[in-house]
Tab-separated table of N, CA and C in Angstrom:
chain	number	residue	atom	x	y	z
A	1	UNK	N	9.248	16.730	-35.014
A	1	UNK	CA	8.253	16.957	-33.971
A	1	UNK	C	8.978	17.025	-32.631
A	2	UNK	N	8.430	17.787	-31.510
A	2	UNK	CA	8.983	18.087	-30.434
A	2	UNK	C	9.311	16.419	-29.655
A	3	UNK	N	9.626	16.684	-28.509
A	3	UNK	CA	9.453	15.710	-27.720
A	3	UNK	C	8.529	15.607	-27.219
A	4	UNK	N	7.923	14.255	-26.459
A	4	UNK	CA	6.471	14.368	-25.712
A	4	UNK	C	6.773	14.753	-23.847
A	5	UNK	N	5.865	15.317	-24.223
A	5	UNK	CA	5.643	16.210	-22.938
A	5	UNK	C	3.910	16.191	-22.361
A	6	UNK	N	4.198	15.370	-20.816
A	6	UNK	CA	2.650	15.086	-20.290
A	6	UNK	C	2.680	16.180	-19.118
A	7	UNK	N	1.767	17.156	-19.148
A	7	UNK	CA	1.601	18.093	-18.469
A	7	UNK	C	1.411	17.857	-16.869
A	8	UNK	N	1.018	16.563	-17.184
A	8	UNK	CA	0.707	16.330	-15.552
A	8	UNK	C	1.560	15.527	-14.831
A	9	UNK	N	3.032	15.497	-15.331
A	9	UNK	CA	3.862	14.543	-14.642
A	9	UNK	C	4.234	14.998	-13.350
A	10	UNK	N	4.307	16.379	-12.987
A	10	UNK	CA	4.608	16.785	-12.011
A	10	UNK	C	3.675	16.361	-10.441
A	11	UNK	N	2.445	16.002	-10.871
A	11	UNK	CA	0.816	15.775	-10.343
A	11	UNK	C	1.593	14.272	-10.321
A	12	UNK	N	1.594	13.591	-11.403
A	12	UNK	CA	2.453	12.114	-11.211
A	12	UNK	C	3.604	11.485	-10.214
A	13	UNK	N	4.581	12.734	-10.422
A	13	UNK	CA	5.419	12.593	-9.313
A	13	UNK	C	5.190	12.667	-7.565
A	14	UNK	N	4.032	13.690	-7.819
A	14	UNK	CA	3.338	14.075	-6.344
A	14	UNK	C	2.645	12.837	-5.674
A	15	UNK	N	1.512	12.478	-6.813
A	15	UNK	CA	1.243	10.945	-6.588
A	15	UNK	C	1.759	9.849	-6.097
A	16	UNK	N	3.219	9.854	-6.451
A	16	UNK	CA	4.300	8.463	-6.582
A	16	UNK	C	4.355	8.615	-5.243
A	17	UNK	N	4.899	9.987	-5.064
A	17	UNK	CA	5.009	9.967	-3.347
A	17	UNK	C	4.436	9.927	-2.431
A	18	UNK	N	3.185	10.225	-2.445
A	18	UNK	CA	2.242	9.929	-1.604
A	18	UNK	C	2.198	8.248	-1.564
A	19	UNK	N	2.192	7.720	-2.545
A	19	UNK	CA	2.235	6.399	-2.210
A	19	UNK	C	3.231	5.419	-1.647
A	20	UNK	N	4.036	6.046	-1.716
A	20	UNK	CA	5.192	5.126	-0.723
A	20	UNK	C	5.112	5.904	0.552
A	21	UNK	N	5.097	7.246	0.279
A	21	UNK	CA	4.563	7.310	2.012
A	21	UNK	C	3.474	7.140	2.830
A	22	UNK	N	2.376	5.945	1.950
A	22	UNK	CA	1.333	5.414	2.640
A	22	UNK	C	2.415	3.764	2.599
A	23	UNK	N	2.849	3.638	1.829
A	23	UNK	CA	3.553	2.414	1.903
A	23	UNK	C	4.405	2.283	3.051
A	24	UNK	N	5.159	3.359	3.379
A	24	UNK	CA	5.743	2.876	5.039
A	24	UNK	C	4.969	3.606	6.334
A	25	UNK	N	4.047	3.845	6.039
A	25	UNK	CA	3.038	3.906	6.989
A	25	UNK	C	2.440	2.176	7.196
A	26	UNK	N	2.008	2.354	6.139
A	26	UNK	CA	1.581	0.243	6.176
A	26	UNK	C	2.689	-0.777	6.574
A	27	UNK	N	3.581	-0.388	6.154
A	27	UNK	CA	4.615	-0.969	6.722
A	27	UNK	C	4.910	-0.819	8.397
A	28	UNK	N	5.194	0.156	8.863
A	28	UNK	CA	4.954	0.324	9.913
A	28	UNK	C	3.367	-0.262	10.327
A	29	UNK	N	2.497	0.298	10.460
A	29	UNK	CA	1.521	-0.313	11.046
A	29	UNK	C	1.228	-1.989	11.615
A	30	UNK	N	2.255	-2.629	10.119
A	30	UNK	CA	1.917	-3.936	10.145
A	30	UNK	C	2.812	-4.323	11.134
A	31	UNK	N	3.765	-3.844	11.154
A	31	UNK	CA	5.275	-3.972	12.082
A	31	UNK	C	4.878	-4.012	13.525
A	32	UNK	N	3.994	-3.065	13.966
A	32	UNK	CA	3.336	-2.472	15.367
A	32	UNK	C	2.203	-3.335	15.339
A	33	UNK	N	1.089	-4.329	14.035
A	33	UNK	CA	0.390	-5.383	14.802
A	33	UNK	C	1.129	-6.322	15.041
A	34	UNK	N	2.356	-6.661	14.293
A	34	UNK	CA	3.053	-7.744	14.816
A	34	UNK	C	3.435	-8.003	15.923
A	35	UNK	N	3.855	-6.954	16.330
A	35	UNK	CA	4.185	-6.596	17.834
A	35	UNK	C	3.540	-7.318	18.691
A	36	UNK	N	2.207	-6.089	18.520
A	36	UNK	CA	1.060	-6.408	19.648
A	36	UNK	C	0.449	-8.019	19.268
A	37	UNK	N	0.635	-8.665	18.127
A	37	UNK	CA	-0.404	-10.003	18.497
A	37	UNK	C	1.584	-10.799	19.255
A	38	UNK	N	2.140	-10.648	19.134
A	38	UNK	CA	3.483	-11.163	19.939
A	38	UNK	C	3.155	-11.107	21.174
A	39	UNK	N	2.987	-9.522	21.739
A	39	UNK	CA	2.831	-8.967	22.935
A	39	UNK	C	1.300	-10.199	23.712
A	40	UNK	N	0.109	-10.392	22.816
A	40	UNK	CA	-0.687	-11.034	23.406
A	40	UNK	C	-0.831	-12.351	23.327
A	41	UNK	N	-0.745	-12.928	22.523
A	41	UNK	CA	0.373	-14.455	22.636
A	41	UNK	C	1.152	-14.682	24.074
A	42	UNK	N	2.266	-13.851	23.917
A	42	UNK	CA	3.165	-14.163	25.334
A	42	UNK	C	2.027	-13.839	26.493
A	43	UNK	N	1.079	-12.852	26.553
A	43	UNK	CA	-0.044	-12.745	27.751
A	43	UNK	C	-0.673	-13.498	28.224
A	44	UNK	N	-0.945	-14.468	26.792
A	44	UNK	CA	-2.173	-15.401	27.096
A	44	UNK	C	-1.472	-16.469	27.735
A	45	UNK	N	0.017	-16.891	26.932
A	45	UNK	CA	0.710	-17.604	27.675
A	45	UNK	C	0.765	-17.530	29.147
A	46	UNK	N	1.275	-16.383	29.625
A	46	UNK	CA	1.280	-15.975	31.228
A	46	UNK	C	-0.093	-16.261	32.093
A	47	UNK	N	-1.038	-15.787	31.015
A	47	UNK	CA	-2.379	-16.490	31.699
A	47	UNK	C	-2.268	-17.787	31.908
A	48	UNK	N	-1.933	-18.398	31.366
A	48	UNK	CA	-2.146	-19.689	30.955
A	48	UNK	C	-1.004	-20.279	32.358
A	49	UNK	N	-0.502	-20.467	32.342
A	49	UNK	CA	0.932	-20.711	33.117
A	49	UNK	C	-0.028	-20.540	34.533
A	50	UNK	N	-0.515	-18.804	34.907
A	50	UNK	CA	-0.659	-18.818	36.257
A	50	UNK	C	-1.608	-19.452	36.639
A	51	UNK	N	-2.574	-19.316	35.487
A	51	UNK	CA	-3.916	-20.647	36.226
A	51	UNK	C	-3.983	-21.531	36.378
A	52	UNK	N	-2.583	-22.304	35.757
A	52	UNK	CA	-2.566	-23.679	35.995
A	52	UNK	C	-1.762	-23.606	37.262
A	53	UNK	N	-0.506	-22.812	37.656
A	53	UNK	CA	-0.195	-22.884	38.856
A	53	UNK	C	-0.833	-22.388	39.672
A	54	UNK	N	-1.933	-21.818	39.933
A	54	UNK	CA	-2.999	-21.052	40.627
A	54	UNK	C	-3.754	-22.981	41.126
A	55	UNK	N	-4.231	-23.304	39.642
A	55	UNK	CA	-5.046	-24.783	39.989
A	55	UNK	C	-4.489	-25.820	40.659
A	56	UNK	N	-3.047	-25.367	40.562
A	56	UNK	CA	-2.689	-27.238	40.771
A	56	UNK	C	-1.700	-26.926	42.668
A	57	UNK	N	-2.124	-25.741	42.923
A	57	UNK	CA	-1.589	-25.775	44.510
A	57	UNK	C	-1.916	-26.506	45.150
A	58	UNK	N	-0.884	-26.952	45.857
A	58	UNK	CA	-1.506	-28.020	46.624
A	58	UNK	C	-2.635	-27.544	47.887
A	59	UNK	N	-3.010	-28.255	48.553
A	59	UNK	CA	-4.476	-27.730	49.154
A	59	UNK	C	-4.041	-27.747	50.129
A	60	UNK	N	-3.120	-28.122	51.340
A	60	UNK	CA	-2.798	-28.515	52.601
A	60	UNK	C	-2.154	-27.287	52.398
A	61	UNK	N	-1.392	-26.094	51.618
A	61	UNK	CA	-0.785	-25.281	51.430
A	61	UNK	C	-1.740	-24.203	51.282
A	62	UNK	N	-2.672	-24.067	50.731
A	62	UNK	CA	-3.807	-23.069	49.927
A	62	UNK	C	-4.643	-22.224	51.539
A	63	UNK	N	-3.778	-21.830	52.049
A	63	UNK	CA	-4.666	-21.143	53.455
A	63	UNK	C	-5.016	-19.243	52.530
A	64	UNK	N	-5.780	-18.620	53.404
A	64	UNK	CA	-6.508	-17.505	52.896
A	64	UNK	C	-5.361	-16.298	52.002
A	65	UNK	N	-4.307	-16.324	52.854
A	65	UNK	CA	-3.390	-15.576	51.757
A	65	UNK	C	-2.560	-15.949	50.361
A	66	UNK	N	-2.107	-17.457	50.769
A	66	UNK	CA	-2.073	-17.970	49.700
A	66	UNK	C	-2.563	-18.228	48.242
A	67	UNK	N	-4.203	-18.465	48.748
A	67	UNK	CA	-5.361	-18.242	48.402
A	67	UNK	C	-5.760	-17.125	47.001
A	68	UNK	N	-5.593	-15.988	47.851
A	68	UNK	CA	-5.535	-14.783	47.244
A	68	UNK	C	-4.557	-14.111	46.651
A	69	UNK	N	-3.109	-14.676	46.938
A	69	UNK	CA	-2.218	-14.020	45.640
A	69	UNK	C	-1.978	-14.878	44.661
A	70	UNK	N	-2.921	-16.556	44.885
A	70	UNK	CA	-3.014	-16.591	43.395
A	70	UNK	C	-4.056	-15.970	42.743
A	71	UNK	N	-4.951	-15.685	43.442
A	71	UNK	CA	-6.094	-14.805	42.957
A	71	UNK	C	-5.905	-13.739	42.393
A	72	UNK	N	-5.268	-12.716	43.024
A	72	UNK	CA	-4.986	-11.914	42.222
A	72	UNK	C	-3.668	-11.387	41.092
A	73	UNK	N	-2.765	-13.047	41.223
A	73	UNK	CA	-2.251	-13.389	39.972
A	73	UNK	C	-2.605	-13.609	39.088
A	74	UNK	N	-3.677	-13.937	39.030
A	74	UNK	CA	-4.474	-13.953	37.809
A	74	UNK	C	-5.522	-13.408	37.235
A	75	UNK	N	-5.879	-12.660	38.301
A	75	UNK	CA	-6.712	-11.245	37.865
A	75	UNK	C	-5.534	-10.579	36.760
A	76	UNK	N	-4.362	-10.233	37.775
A	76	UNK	CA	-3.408	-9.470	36.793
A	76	UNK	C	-2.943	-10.236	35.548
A	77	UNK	N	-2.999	-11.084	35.402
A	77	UNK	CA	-2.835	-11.692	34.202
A	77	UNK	C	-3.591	-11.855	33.172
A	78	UNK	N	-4.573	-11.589	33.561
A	78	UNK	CA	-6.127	-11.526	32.911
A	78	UNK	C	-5.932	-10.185	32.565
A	79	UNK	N	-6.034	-9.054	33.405
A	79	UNK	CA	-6.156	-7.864	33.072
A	79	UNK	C	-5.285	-7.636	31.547
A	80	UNK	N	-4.093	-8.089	32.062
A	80	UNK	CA	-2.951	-7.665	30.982
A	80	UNK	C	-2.944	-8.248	29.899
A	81	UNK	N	-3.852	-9.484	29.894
A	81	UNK	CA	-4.091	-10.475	28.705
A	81	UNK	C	-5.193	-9.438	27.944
A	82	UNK	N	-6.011	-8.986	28.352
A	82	UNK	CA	-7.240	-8.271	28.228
A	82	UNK	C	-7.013	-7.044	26.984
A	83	UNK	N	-5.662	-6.285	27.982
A	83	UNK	CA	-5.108	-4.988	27.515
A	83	UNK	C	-4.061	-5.465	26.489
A	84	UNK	N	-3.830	-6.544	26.103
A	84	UNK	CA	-2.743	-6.404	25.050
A	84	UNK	C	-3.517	-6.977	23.929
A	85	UNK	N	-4.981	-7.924	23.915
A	85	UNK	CA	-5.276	-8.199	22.995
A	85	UNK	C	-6.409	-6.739	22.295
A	86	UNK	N	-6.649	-5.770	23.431
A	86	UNK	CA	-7.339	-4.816	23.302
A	86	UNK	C	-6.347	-3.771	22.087
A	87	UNK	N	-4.928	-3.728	22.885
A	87	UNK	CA	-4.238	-3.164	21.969
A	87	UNK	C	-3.669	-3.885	20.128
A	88	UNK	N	-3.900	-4.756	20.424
A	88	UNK	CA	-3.484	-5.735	19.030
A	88	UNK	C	-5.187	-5.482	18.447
A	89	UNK	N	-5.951	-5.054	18.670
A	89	UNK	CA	-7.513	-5.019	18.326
A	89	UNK	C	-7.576	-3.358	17.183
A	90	UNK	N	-6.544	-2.949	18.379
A	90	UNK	CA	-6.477	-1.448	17.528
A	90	UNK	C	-5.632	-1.183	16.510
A	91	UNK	N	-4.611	-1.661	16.783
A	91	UNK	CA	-3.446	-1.799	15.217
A	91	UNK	C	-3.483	-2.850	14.421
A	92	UNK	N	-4.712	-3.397	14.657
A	92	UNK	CA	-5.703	-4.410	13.059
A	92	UNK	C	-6.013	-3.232	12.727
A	93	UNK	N	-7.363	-2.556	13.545
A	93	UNK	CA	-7.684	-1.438	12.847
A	93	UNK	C	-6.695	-0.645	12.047
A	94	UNK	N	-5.857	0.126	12.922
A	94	UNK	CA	-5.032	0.906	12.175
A	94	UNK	C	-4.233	0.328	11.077
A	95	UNK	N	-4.004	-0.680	10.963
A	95	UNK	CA	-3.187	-1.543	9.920
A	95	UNK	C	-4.568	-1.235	8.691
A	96	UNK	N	-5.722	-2.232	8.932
A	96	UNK	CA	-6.552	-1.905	8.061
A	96	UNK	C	-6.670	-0.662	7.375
A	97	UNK	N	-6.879	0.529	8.030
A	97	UNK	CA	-7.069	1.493	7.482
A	97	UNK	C	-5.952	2.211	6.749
A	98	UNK	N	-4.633	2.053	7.128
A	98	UNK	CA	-3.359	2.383	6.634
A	98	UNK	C	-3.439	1.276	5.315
A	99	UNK	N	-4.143	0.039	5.161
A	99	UNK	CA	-3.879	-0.570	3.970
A	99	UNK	C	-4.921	0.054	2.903
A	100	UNK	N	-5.981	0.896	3.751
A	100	UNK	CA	-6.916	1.178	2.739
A	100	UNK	C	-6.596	2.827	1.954
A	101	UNK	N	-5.662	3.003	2.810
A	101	UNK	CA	-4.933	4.803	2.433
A	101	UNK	C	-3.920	4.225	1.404
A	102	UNK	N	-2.997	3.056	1.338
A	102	UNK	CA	-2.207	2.954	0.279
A	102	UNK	C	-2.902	2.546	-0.937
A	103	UNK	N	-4.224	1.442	-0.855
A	103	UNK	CA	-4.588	1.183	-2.193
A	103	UNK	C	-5.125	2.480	-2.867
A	104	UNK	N	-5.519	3.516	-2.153
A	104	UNK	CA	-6.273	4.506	-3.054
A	104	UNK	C	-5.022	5.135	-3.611
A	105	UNK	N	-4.060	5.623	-2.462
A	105	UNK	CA	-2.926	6.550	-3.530
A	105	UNK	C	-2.124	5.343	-4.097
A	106	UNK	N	-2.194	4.065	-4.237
A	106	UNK	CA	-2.058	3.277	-5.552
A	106	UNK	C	-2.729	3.677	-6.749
A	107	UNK	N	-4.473	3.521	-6.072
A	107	UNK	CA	-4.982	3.586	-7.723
A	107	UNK	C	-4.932	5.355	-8.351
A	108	UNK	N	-4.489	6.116	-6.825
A	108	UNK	CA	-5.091	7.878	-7.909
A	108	UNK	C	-3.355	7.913	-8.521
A	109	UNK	N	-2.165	7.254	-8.494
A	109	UNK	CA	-1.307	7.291	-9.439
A	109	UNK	C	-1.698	6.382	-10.555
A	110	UNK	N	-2.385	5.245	-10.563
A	110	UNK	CA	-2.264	4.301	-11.689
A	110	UNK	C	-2.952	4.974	-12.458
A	111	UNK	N	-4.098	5.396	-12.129
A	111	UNK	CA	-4.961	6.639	-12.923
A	111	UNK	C	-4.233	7.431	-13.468
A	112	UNK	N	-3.204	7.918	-13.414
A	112	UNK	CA	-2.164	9.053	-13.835
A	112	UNK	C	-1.454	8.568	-15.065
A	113	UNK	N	-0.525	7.691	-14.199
A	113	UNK	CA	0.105	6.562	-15.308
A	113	UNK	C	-0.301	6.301	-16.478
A	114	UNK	N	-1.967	5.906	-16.665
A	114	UNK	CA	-3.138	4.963	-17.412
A	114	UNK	C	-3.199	6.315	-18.134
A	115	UNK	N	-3.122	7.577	-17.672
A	115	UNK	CA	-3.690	8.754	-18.789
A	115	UNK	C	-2.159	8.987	-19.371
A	116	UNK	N	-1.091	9.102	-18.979
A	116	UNK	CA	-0.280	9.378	-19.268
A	116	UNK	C	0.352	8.475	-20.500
A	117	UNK	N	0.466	7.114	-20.562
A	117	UNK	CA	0.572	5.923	-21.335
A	117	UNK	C	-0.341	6.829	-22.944
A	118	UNK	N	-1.629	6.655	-22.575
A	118	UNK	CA	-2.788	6.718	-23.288
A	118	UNK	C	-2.089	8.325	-24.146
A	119	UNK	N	-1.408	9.253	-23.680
A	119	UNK	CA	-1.235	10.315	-24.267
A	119	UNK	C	-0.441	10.080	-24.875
A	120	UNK	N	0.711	9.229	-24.371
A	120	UNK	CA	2.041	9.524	-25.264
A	120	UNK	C	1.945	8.196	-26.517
A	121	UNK	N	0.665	7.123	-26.157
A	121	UNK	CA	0.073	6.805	-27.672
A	121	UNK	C	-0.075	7.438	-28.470
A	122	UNK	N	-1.280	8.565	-28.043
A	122	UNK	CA	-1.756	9.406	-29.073
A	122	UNK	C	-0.696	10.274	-29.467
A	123	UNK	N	0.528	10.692	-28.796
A	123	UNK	CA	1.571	11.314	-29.649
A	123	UNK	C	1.999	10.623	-30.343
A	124	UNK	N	2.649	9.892	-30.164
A	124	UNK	CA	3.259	8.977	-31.071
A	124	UNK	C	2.548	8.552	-32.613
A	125	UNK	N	1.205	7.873	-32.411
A	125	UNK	CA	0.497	8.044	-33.485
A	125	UNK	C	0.692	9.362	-34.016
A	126	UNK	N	0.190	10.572	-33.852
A	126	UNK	CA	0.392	11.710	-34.707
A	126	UNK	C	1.963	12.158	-34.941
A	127	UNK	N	2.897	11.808	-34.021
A	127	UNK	CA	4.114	11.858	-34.760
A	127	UNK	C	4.611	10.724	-36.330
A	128	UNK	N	3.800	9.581	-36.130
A	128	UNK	CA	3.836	8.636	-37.130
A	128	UNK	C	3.313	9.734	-38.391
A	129	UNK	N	1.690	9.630	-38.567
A	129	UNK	CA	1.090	10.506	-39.224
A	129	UNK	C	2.093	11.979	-39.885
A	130	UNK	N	2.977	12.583	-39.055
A	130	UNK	CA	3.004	13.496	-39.656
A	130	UNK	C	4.574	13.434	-40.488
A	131	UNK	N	5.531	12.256	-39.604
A	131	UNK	CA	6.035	11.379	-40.423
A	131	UNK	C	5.872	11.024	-41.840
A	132	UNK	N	4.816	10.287	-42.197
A	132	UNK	CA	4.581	9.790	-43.198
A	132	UNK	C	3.972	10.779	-44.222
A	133	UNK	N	3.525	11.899	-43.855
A	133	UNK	CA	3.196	12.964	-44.705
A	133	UNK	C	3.968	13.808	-45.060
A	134	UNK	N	5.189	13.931	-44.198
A	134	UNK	CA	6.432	14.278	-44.781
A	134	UNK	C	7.172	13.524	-45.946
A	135	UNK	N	7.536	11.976	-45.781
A	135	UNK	CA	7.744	11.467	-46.487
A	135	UNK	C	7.098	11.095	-47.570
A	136	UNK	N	5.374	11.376	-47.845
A	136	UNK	CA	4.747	11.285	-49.125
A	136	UNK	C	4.503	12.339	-50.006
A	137	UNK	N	4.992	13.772	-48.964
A	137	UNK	CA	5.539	15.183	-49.483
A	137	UNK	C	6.590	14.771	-50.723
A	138	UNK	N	7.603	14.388	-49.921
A	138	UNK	CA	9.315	14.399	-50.716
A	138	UNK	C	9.038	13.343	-51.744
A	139	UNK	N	8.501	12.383	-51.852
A	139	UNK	CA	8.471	11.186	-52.642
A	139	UNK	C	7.787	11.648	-53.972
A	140	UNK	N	8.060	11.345	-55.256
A	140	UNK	CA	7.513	11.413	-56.232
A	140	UNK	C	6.177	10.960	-56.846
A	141	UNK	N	5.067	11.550	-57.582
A	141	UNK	CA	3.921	10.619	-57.239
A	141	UNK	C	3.909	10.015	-59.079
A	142	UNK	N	3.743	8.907	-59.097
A	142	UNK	CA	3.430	8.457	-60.648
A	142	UNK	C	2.163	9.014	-61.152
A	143	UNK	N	1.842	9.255	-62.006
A	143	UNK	CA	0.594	9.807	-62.448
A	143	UNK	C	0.475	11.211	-62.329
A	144	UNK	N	1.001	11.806	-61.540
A	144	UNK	CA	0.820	13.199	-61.504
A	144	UNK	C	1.889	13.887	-62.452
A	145	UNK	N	1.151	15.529	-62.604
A	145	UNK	CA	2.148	16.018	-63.210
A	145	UNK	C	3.579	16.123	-63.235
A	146	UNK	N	4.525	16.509	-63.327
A	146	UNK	CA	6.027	16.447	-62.957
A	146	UNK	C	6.335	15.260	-62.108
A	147	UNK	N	5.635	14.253	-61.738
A	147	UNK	CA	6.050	13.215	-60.886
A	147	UNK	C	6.852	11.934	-61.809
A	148	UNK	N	6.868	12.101	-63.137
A	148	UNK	CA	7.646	10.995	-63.685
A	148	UNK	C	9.600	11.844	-64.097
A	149	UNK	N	9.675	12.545	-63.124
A	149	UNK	CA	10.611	13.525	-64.255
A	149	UNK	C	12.260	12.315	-63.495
């Protein structure tokens, strides 16, 4: 009997690849939220830092300009705290959705795989089968005519 041959390995191979190139897409993605929750961590920190040095000025010091560039030290710190957790908000998303593009071209290869397995059973079984009908060809049968010779 020939060798087994699954018609759709080529469709299989196409598959494989699509999935690792959702795999370093996810990879990446996750790489770029890491980033950004880093990036807003250290922000919040900076928030954190200027409002307490914003709070704890001394007051005999705190005249109207003073006043106001801690004020708007911490507007800007706020702002930027704002914009980096805004950006870490979006590459969850994109992470999410990049994890939801690899499980599918996971499962449309395992699907492949799962038919492919399942075929080269069924070859195999009928290579058994035709095996053994070869060999009960050649073999002599007792009881039959010319089979005791």
């Amino acid at each position: 009997m020939s060798r087994f041959h699954f018609r759709l390995d080529r469709v299989l191979d196409l598959r494989a690849s699509a999935e690792q190139e959702e795999a370093r897409t996810l990879n990446a993605a996750a790489t770029t939220e890491d980033a950004a929750r880093e990036a807003s961590e250290a922000s919040r920190e900076r928030l954190r830092q200027v409002s307490e040095q914003a709070a704890a000025a001394p007051a005999d010091l705190a005249n109207a300009g003073t006043m106001r560039n801690y004020l708007l030290a911490v507007r800007a710190a706020e702002s930027q705290a704002d914009d980096d957790q805004a950006t870490l908000d979006a590459s969850a998303v994109e992470r999410e959705a990049a994890e939801a593009r690899y499980h599918e071209a996971r499962r449309a290869r395992r699907v492949l795989e799962r038919l492919r397995e399942h075929r080269h059973a069924e070859w195999n079984r009928e290579a058994n089968r035709q095996e053994q009908r070869a060999a009960d060809d050649l073999a002599p049968r007792r009881g039959r005519p010319g089979g005791d010779r």
